[in-house]
PDB file of C-alpha atoms in Angstrom:
ATOM      1  CA  LEU A   1       5.018 -34.556   6.248  1.00  0.00           C
ATOM      2  CA  LEU A   2       3.900 -33.305   2.836  1.00  0.00           C
ATOM      3  CA  TYR A   3       1.326 -31.006   4.434  1.00  0.00           C
ATOM      4  CA  SER A   4       3.930 -29.595   6.816  1.00  0.00           C
ATOM      5  CA  LEU A   5       6.312 -28.972   3.920  1.00  0.00           C
ATOM      6  CA  TYR A   6       3.497 -27.254   2.043  1.00  0.00           C
ATOM      7  CA  GLN A   7       2.757 -24.968   4.990  1.00  0.00           C
ATOM      8  CA  ILE A   8       6.439 -24.084   5.326  1.00  0.00           C
ATOM      9  CA  ALA A   9       6.605 -23.294   1.600  1.00  0.00           C
ATOM     10  CA  VAL A  10       3.506 -21.079   1.843  1.00  0.00           C
ATOM     11  CA  TYR A  11       4.931 -19.237   4.867  1.00  0.00           C
ATOM     12  CA  LEU A  12       8.255 -18.647   3.119  1.00  0.00           C
ATOM     13  CA  LYS A  13       6.545 -17.397  -0.034  1.00  0.00           C
ATOM     14  CA  GLU A  14       4.299 -15.016   1.911  1.00  0.00           C
ATOM     15  CA  SER A  15       7.291 -13.748   3.879  1.00  0.00           C
ATOM     16  CA  PHE A  16       9.138 -13.117   0.622  1.00  0.00           C
ATOM     17  CA  ASP A  17       6.128 -11.387  -0.962  1.00  0.00           C
ATOM     18  CA  ASN A  18       5.756  -9.153   2.086  1.00  0.00           C
ATOM     19  CA  TRP A  19       9.446  -8.293   2.136  1.00  0.00           C
ATOM     20  CA  LYS A  20       9.521  -7.647  -1.617  1.00  0.00           C
ATOM     21  CA  LEU A  21       6.525  -5.285  -1.597  1.00  0.00           C
ATOM     22  CA  LEU A  22       7.775  -3.328   1.424  1.00  0.00           C
ATOM     23  CA  ASP A  23      11.254  -3.122  -0.068  1.00  0.00           C
ATOM     24  CA  GLU A  24       9.842  -1.737  -3.318  1.00  0.00           C
ATOM     25  CA  ILE A  25       7.698   0.830  -1.497  1.00  0.00           C
ATOM     26  CA  THR A  26      10.554   1.868   0.778  1.00  0.00           C
ATOM     27  CA  GLU A  27      12.922   2.308  -2.137  1.00  0.00           C
ATOM     28  CA  GLN A  28      10.399   4.543  -3.904  1.00  0.00           C
ATOM     29  CA  VAL A  29       9.351   6.847  -1.064  1.00  0.00           C
ATOM     30  CA  VAL A  30      11.918   6.757   1.771  1.00  0.00           C
ATOM     31  CA  VAL A  31      15.239   8.584   1.857  1.00  0.00           C
ATOM     32  CA  ILE A  32      17.566   7.994   4.788  1.00  0.00           C
ATOM     33  CA  LYS A  33      19.432  11.206   5.518  1.00  0.00           C
ATOM     34  CA  GLU A  34      23.194  11.170   5.468  1.00  0.00           C
ATOM     35  CA  PRO A  35      24.761  12.000   8.840  1.00  0.00           C
ATOM     36  CA  SER A  36      25.929  15.599   8.934  1.00  0.00           C
ATOM     37  CA  GLU A  37      29.638  16.196   8.670  1.00  0.00           C
ATOM     38  CA  GLU A  38      31.514  16.931  11.837  1.00  0.00           C
ATOM     39  CA  PRO A  39      32.274  20.669  12.171  1.00  0.00           C
ATOM     40  CA  ASP A  40      35.863  21.794  11.878  1.00  0.00           C
ATOM     41  CA  ILE A  41      37.489  22.095  15.306  1.00  0.00           C
ATOM     42  CA  PRO A  42      39.689  25.215  15.548  1.00  0.00           C
ATOM     43  CA  ILE A  43      43.217  24.788  16.850  1.00  0.00           C
ATOM     44  CA  VAL A  44      43.746  26.705  20.083  1.00  0.00           C
ATOM     45  CA  SER A  45      46.706  27.117  22.361  1.00  0.00           C
ATOM     46  CA  LYS A  46      46.947  25.585  25.810  1.00  0.00           C
ATOM     47  CA  ASP A  47      46.650  29.048  27.390  1.00  0.00           C
ATOM     48  CA  THR A  48      43.452  29.731  25.464  1.00  0.00           C
ATOM     49  CA  GLU A  49      41.997  26.386  26.534  1.00  0.00           C
ATOM     50  CA  GLU A  50      42.737  27.121  30.196  1.00  0.00           C
ATOM     51  CA  ALA A  51      41.267  30.617  29.942  1.00  0.00           C
ATOM     52  CA  ASP A  52      38.084  29.278  28.420  1.00  0.00           C
ATOM     53  CA  SER A  53      37.816  26.364  30.831  1.00  0.00           C
ATOM     54  CA  ALA A  54      36.034  28.212  33.639  1.00  0.00           C
ATOM     55  CA  GLN A  55      33.507  29.780  31.274  1.00  0.00           C
ATOM     56  CA  THR A  56      32.812  26.378  29.703  1.00  0.00           C
ATOM     57  CA  GLN A  57      32.149  24.882  33.113  1.00  0.00           C
ATOM     58  CA  GLU A  58      29.816  27.695  34.082  1.00  0.00           C
ATOM     59  CA  GLU A  59      27.884  27.657  30.804  1.00  0.00           C
ATOM     60  CA  PRO A  60      27.517  24.061  29.545  1.00  0.00           C
ATOM     61  CA  GLU A  61      26.384  23.661  25.982  1.00  0.00           C
ATOM     62  CA  GLU A  62      22.772  22.748  25.332  1.00  0.00           C
ATOM     63  CA  PRO A  63      22.291  19.188  24.024  1.00  0.00           C
ATOM     64  CA  ILE A  64      21.712  19.054  20.273  1.00  0.00           C
ATOM     65  CA  GLU A  65      18.240  17.799  19.312  1.00  0.00           C
ATOM     66  CA  GLU A  66      18.479  14.826  16.968  1.00  0.00           C
ATOM     67  CA  GLY A  67      16.525  15.449  13.772  1.00  0.00           C
ATOM     68  CA  VAL A  68      14.263  12.949  12.015  1.00  0.00           C
ATOM     69  CA  PRO A  69      16.712  10.629  10.204  1.00  0.00           C
ATOM     70  CA  ILE A  70      14.503   9.903   7.164  1.00  0.00           C
ATOM     71  CA  THR A  71      12.154  11.662   4.763  1.00  0.00           C
ATOM     72  CA  VAL A  72       9.034  10.113   3.211  1.00  0.00           C
ATOM     73  CA  ASP A  73       7.408  11.137  -0.074  1.00  0.00           C
ATOM     74  CA  PHE A  74       3.784  10.896   1.039  1.00  0.00           C
ATOM     75  CA  ASP A  75       2.464  12.339  -2.222  1.00  0.00           C
ATOM     76  CA  ARG A  76       3.846   9.347  -4.087  1.00  0.00           C
ATOM     77  CA  LEU A  77       2.973   6.883  -1.329  1.00  0.00           C
ATOM     78  CA  LEU A  78      -0.671   7.950  -1.201  1.00  0.00           C
ATOM     79  CA  LEU A  79      -1.109   7.603  -4.956  1.00  0.00           C
ATOM     80  CA  ASN A  80      -1.284   3.825  -4.526  1.00  0.00           C
ATOM     81  CA  ASN A  81      -3.063   3.546  -1.201  1.00  0.00           C
ATOM     82  CA  LYS A  82      -5.072   6.243   0.549  1.00  0.00           C
ATOM     83  CA  ASP A  83      -5.250   4.128   3.719  1.00  0.00           C
ATOM     84  CA  VAL A  84      -1.641   4.940   4.621  1.00  0.00           C
ATOM     85  CA  LYS A  85      -1.605   7.370   7.552  1.00  0.00           C
ATOM     86  CA  ALA A  86       2.029   7.384   8.642  1.00  0.00           C
ATOM     87  CA  TRP A  87       5.484   5.884   8.365  1.00  0.00           C
ATOM     88  CA  LEU A  88       7.200   4.300  11.372  1.00  0.00           C
ATOM     89  CA  TYR A  89      10.980   4.199  11.746  1.00  0.00           C
ATOM     90  CA  CYS A  90      13.547   3.149  14.331  1.00  0.00           C
ATOM     91  CA  LYS A  91      17.203   3.631  13.509  1.00  0.00           C
ATOM     92  CA  ASP A  92      19.379   0.519  13.192  1.00  0.00           C
ATOM     93  CA  THR A  93      16.392  -1.852  13.383  1.00  0.00           C
ATOM     94  CA  LEU A  94      13.951  -3.468  10.961  1.00  0.00           C
ATOM     95  CA  ILE A  95      11.261  -0.948  11.929  1.00  0.00           C
ATOM     96  CA  ASN A  96      10.837   0.999   8.686  1.00  0.00           C
ATOM     97  CA  TYR A  97       7.207   0.517   7.658  1.00  0.00           C
ATOM     98  CA  PRO A  98       4.070   2.270   6.467  1.00  0.00           C
ATOM     99  CA  VAL A  99       1.101   2.370   8.834  1.00  0.00           C
ATOM    100  CA  ALA A 100      -2.410   1.999   7.412  1.00  0.00           C
ATOM    101  CA  GLN A 101      -5.913   2.394   8.825  1.00  0.00           C
ATOM    102  CA  ALA A 102      -9.097   0.706   7.610  1.00  0.00           C
ATOM    103  CA  ALA A 103     -12.749   0.855   8.634  1.00  0.00           C
ATOM    104  CA  ASP A 104     -12.172  -2.173  10.895  1.00  0.00           C
ATOM    105  CA  ASN A 105      -9.245  -3.909  12.575  1.00  0.00           C
ATOM    106  CA  ASP A 106      -9.506  -7.057  10.449  1.00  0.00           C
ATOM    107  CA  TYR A 107      -8.743  -5.760   6.965  1.00  0.00           C
ATOM    108  CA  TYR A 108      -4.967  -5.284   7.299  1.00  0.00           C
ATOM    109  CA  LEU A 109      -4.522  -8.096   9.800  1.00  0.00           C
ATOM    110  CA  HIS A 110      -3.724 -10.450   6.916  1.00  0.00           C
ATOM    111  CA  ARG A 111      -3.448  -8.121   3.929  1.00  0.00           C
ATOM    112  CA  LEU A 112      -0.581  -6.261   2.338  1.00  0.00           C
ATOM    113  CA  LEU A 113      -0.945  -2.660   1.203  1.00  0.00           C
ATOM    114  CA  ASN A 114      -1.802  -3.863  -2.299  1.00  0.00           C
ATOM    115  CA  GLY A 115      -4.755  -5.842  -0.912  1.00  0.00           C
ATOM    116  CA  THR A 116      -3.337  -9.340  -1.411  1.00  0.00           C
ATOM    117  CA  TYR A 117      -3.769 -11.939   1.335  1.00  0.00           C
ATOM    118  CA  ASN A 118      -0.658 -12.405   3.461  1.00  0.00           C
ATOM    119  CA  ARG A 119      -0.314 -13.653   7.021  1.00  0.00           C
ATOM    120  CA  ALA A 120       2.316 -11.008   7.763  1.00  0.00           C
ATOM    121  CA  GLY A 121      -0.298  -8.309   7.219  1.00  0.00           C
ATOM    122  CA  THR A 122       0.434  -4.590   7.472  1.00  0.00           C
ATOM    123  CA  LEU A 123       1.035  -2.357  10.475  1.00  0.00           C
ATOM    124  CA  PHE A 124      -2.309  -0.679  11.140  1.00  0.00           C
ATOM    125  CA  MET A 125      -3.880   1.888  13.438  1.00  0.00           C
ATOM    126  CA  GLU A 126      -6.835   1.159  15.679  1.00  0.00           C
ATOM    127  CA  CYS A 127      -9.873   1.828  13.501  1.00  0.00           C
ATOM    128  CA  THR A 128     -11.527   4.013  16.162  1.00  0.00           C
ATOM    129  CA  ASN A 129      -8.495   6.316  16.485  1.00  0.00           C
ATOM    130  CA  LYS A 130      -8.502   9.666  14.708  1.00  0.00           C
ATOM    131  CA  ASP A 131      -6.316   9.395  11.629  1.00  0.00           C
ATOM    132  CA  ASP A 132      -4.460  12.644  12.383  1.00  0.00           C
ATOM    133  CA  PHE A 133      -3.018  11.225  15.641  1.00  0.00           C
ATOM    134  CA  SER A 134      -4.855  13.830  17.698  1.00  0.00           C
ATOM    135  CA  ASP A 135      -6.167  11.271  20.213  1.00  0.00           C
ATOM    136  CA  TRP A 136      -4.327  11.209  23.511  1.00  0.00           C
ATOM    137  CA  ASN A 137      -3.515   7.519  22.929  1.00  0.00           C
ATOM    138  CA  THR A 138      -3.091   6.092  19.431  1.00  0.00           C
ATOM    139  CA  LEU A 139      -2.807   2.309  19.010  1.00  0.00           C
ATOM    140  CA  ILE A 140      -0.801   0.605  16.273  1.00  0.00           C
ATOM    141  CA  TYR A 141      -0.897  -3.168  15.792  1.00  0.00           C
ATOM    142  CA  GLY A 142       1.460  -5.566  14.016  1.00  0.00           C
ATOM    143  CA  HIS A 143       2.245  -9.272  13.901  1.00  0.00           C
ATOM    144  CA  ASN A 144       5.061 -10.827  15.922  1.00  0.00           C
ATOM    145  CA  MET A 145       6.766 -12.481  12.952  1.00  0.00           C
ATOM    146  CA  LYS A 146       9.346 -15.214  13.541  1.00  0.00           C
ATOM    147  CA  ASN A 147      11.724 -13.586  11.061  1.00  0.00           C
ATOM    148  CA  ASN A 148      11.613 -10.385  13.174  1.00  0.00           C
ATOM    149  CA  THR A 149       9.779  -8.369  10.509  1.00  0.00           C
ATOM    150  CA  MET A 150       6.731  -6.244  11.333  1.00  0.00           C
ATOM    151  CA  PHE A 151       6.560  -6.110  15.162  1.00  0.00           C
ATOM    152  CA  GLY A 152       8.718  -9.201  15.659  1.00  0.00           C
ATOM    153  CA  THR A 153      11.332  -7.189  17.558  1.00  0.00           C
ATOM    154  CA  LEU A 154       8.957  -5.525  20.040  1.00  0.00           C
ATOM    155  CA  THR A 155       9.609  -8.203  22.656  1.00  0.00           C
ATOM    156  CA  ASP A 156      13.341  -7.408  22.512  1.00  0.00           C
ATOM    157  CA  TYR A 157      12.452  -4.465  24.754  1.00  0.00           C
ATOM    158  CA  ARG A 158      12.273  -6.921  27.633  1.00  0.00           C
ATOM    159  CA  ASP A 159      16.017  -6.299  27.876  1.00  0.00           C
ATOM    160  CA  GLN A 160      17.303  -3.023  29.255  1.00  0.00           C
ATOM    161  CA  GLU A 161      20.287  -3.141  26.921  1.00  0.00           C
ATOM    162  CA  TYR A 162      18.060  -3.260  23.845  1.00  0.00           C
ATOM    163  CA  TYR A 163      16.066  -0.289  25.094  1.00  0.00           C
ATOM    164  CA  ASP A 164      19.277   1.642  25.805  1.00  0.00           C
ATOM    165  CA  GLU A 165      20.324   1.071  22.169  1.00  0.00           C
ATOM    166  CA  HIS A 166      16.910   1.977  20.680  1.00  0.00           C
ATOM    167  CA  PRO A 167      15.087   4.389  23.025  1.00  0.00           C
ATOM    168  CA  VAL A 168      13.567   6.538  20.262  1.00  0.00           C
ATOM    169  CA  TRP A 169      11.242   5.838  17.327  1.00  0.00           C
ATOM    170  CA  TYR A 170       9.964   8.268  14.706  1.00  0.00           C
ATOM    171  CA  LEU A 171       6.480   8.634  13.287  1.00  0.00           C
ATOM    172  CA  LEU A 172       6.211  10.612  10.068  1.00  0.00           C
ATOM    173  CA  THR A 173       2.854  11.801   8.699  1.00  0.00           C
ATOM    174  CA  PRO A 174       1.772  13.982   5.762  1.00  0.00           C
ATOM    175  CA  ASP A 175       1.135  16.806   8.244  1.00  0.00           C
ATOM    176  CA  GLY A 176       4.184  16.542  10.483  1.00  0.00           C
ATOM    177  CA  ASP A 177       6.783  14.320  12.113  1.00  0.00           C
ATOM    178  CA  TYR A 178       6.945  13.010  15.672  1.00  0.00           C
ATOM    179  CA  ARG A 179       9.829  11.867  17.847  1.00  0.00           C
ATOM    180  CA  ILE A 180       8.656   9.033  20.121  1.00  0.00           C
ATOM    181  CA  GLU A 181      10.549   8.608  23.378  1.00  0.00           C
ATOM    182  CA  LEU A 182       9.709   5.139  24.667  1.00  0.00           C
ATOM    183  CA  ILE A 183       8.606   4.997  28.286  1.00  0.00           C
ATOM    184  CA  SER A 184       7.303   1.470  28.883  1.00  0.00           C
ATOM    185  CA  GLY A 185       7.235  -2.080  27.564  1.00  0.00           C
ATOM    186  CA  PHE A 186       5.518  -5.062  29.169  1.00  0.00           C
ATOM    187  CA  VAL A 187       3.359  -8.171  28.700  1.00  0.00           C
ATOM    188  CA  THR A 188      -0.365  -7.720  29.263  1.00  0.00           C
ATOM    189  CA  ASP A 189      -3.759  -8.819  27.952  1.00  0.00           C
ATOM    190  CA  THR A 190      -6.290  -7.109  25.741  1.00  0.00           C
ATOM    191  CA  SER A 191      -8.245  -5.773  28.727  1.00  0.00           C
ATOM    192  CA  SER A 192      -5.290  -3.631  29.831  1.00  0.00           C
ATOM    193  CA  VAL A 193      -5.815   0.073  30.477  1.00  0.00           C
ATOM    194  CA  ILE A 194      -3.125   0.714  27.837  1.00  0.00           C
ATOM    195  CA  TYR A 195      -5.778   0.054  25.171  1.00  0.00           C
ATOM    196  CA  SER A 196      -7.988   2.881  26.431  1.00  0.00           C
ATOM    197  CA  ILE A 197      -8.120   6.620  25.720  1.00  0.00           C
ATOM    198  CA  PRO A 198      -8.516   8.464  29.046  1.00  0.00           C
ATOM    199  CA  GLN A 199     -10.442  11.716  28.898  1.00  0.00           C
ATOM    200  CA  THR A 200      -9.296  13.443  32.095  1.00  0.00           C
ATOM    201  CA  GLN A 201      -5.803  14.493  33.136  1.00  0.00           C
ATOM    202  CA  GLU A 202      -6.118  12.440  36.308  1.00  0.00           C
ATOM    203  CA  ALA A 203      -6.924   9.305  34.310  1.00  0.00           C
ATOM    204  CA  LYS A 204      -4.048  10.010  31.934  1.00  0.00           C
ATOM    205  CA  ASN A 205      -1.617  10.369  34.847  1.00  0.00           C
ATOM    206  CA  GLU A 206      -2.872   7.122  36.371  1.00  0.00           C
ATOM    207  CA  LEU A 207      -2.391   5.265  33.086  1.00  0.00           C
ATOM    208  CA  VAL A 208       1.149   6.560  32.640  1.00  0.00           C
ATOM    209  CA  ASP A 209       2.050   5.691  36.240  1.00  0.00           C
ATOM    210  CA  ALA A 210       0.600   2.185  35.825  1.00  0.00           C
ATOM    211  CA  ILE A 211       2.450   1.319  32.622  1.00  0.00           C
ATOM    212  CA  MET A 212       5.763   2.725  33.838  1.00  0.00           C
ATOM    213  CA  ARG A 213       5.546   0.596  36.992  1.00  0.00           C
ATOM    214  CA  LYS A 214       5.088  -2.508  34.815  1.00  0.00           C
ATOM    215  CA  SER A 215       7.851  -1.682  32.361  1.00  0.00           C
ATOM    216  CA  ASN A 216      10.670  -4.143  31.657  1.00  0.00           C
ATOM    217  CA  PHE A 217      13.104  -1.271  31.185  1.00  0.00           C
ATOM    218  CA  LYS A 218      13.962   1.918  33.027  1.00  0.00           C
ATOM    219  CA  THR A 219      13.876   5.266  31.257  1.00  0.00           C
ATOM    220  CA  ASN A 220      14.863   8.847  31.972  1.00  0.00           C
ATOM    221  CA  ALA A 221      12.218  10.198  29.593  1.00  0.00           C
ATOM    222  CA  THR A 222      10.056  12.916  31.105  1.00  0.00           C
ATOM    223  CA  ILE A 223       6.346  13.343  30.418  1.00  0.00           C
ATOM    224  CA  SER A 224       4.436  16.620  30.392  1.00  0.00           C
ATOM    225  CA  PRO A 225       0.641  17.148  30.454  1.00  0.00           C
ATOM    226  CA  GLU A 226       0.795  18.264  26.813  1.00  0.00           C
ATOM    227  CA  ASP A 227       2.360  15.006  25.622  1.00  0.00           C
ATOM    228  CA  LYS A 228       0.354  12.333  23.848  1.00  0.00           C
ATOM    229  CA  LEU A 229       0.842   8.574  24.026  1.00  0.00           C
ATOM    230  CA  ILE A 230       1.341   6.108  21.183  1.00  0.00           C
ATOM    231  CA  THR A 231       1.077   2.382  21.857  1.00  0.00           C
ATOM    232  CA  PHE A 232       2.500  -0.434  19.742  1.00  0.00           C
ATOM    233  CA  SER A 233       0.973  -3.863  20.295  1.00  0.00           C
ATOM    234  CA  THR A 234       1.818  -7.390  19.151  1.00  0.00           C
ATOM    235  CA  CYS A 235       1.000 -10.950  20.149  1.00  0.00           C
ATOM    236  CA  THR A 236       3.239 -12.813  22.555  1.00  0.00           C
ATOM    237  CA  TYR A 237       2.901 -16.287  23.968  1.00  0.00           C
ATOM    238  CA  GLU A 238       3.277 -16.291  27.743  1.00  0.00           C
ATOM    239  CA  TYR A 239      -0.427 -17.176  28.032  1.00  0.00           C
ATOM    240  CA  ASP A 240      -3.625 -17.119  25.952  1.00  0.00           C
ATOM    241  CA  GLU A 241      -4.358 -13.674  24.474  1.00  0.00           C
ATOM    242  CA  ALA A 242      -1.063 -12.274  25.792  1.00  0.00           C
ATOM    243  CA  ARG A 243       0.244  -9.094  24.177  1.00  0.00           C
ATOM    244  CA  TYR A 244       3.499  -7.217  24.336  1.00  0.00           C
ATOM    245  CA  VAL A 245       2.936  -3.475  24.322  1.00  0.00           C
ATOM    246  CA  LEU A 246       5.408  -0.657  23.896  1.00  0.00           C
ATOM    247  CA  GLY A 247       4.403   2.867  24.836  1.00  0.00           C
ATOM    248  CA  GLY A 248       6.006   6.182  24.041  1.00  0.00           C
TER     249      GLY A 248
END
């Protein structure tokens, strides 16, 4: 009983330390943009509305592209840790984290950005990926924490409703920002093709077709040959070495 209480206390302390450090970093370098004010709507007469109705039907307005909802001060962020390669964000979720990359995939598995041991670890890129996200498929790993931090909410994408509410993530880097339209989420193992980087267009098409067939949710996102893939991966517990992966 005493040992179990000790383990619980250690877990709670590490969770608090992880939350505290990330909260401090976020407060220093991340600014969430205020939503733009609604434009003034001119008052028009009923006759004017009817006259404009046909033209409006013939020429529908183009959808407005949603901008990146946050800014990140990478100059300040990189002063403390040069391993940080990006910042990951999903609106109205807990996903609001730095992404690091080390020489191997073990370093940040159980380390915070300041180097201290912590079972929550840090979100990190596959060590063999190019750090400028120029690979066709970039892999990012994170723990499936019970308190839903890190990648603890990835498995929520099993539900169509959750996907419908959060279909887009954002990846910000020192060189540019990316809008990630999610296309697939499913349980797999570490031998899955999703962990590979195809070199031919045919192989890329086959991978995309395969993961979309397996997906727990349906999407209307379209994919062009110029698009790149980013894959988020976390542990799940349906069977030994099971992973939940989310691709976009």
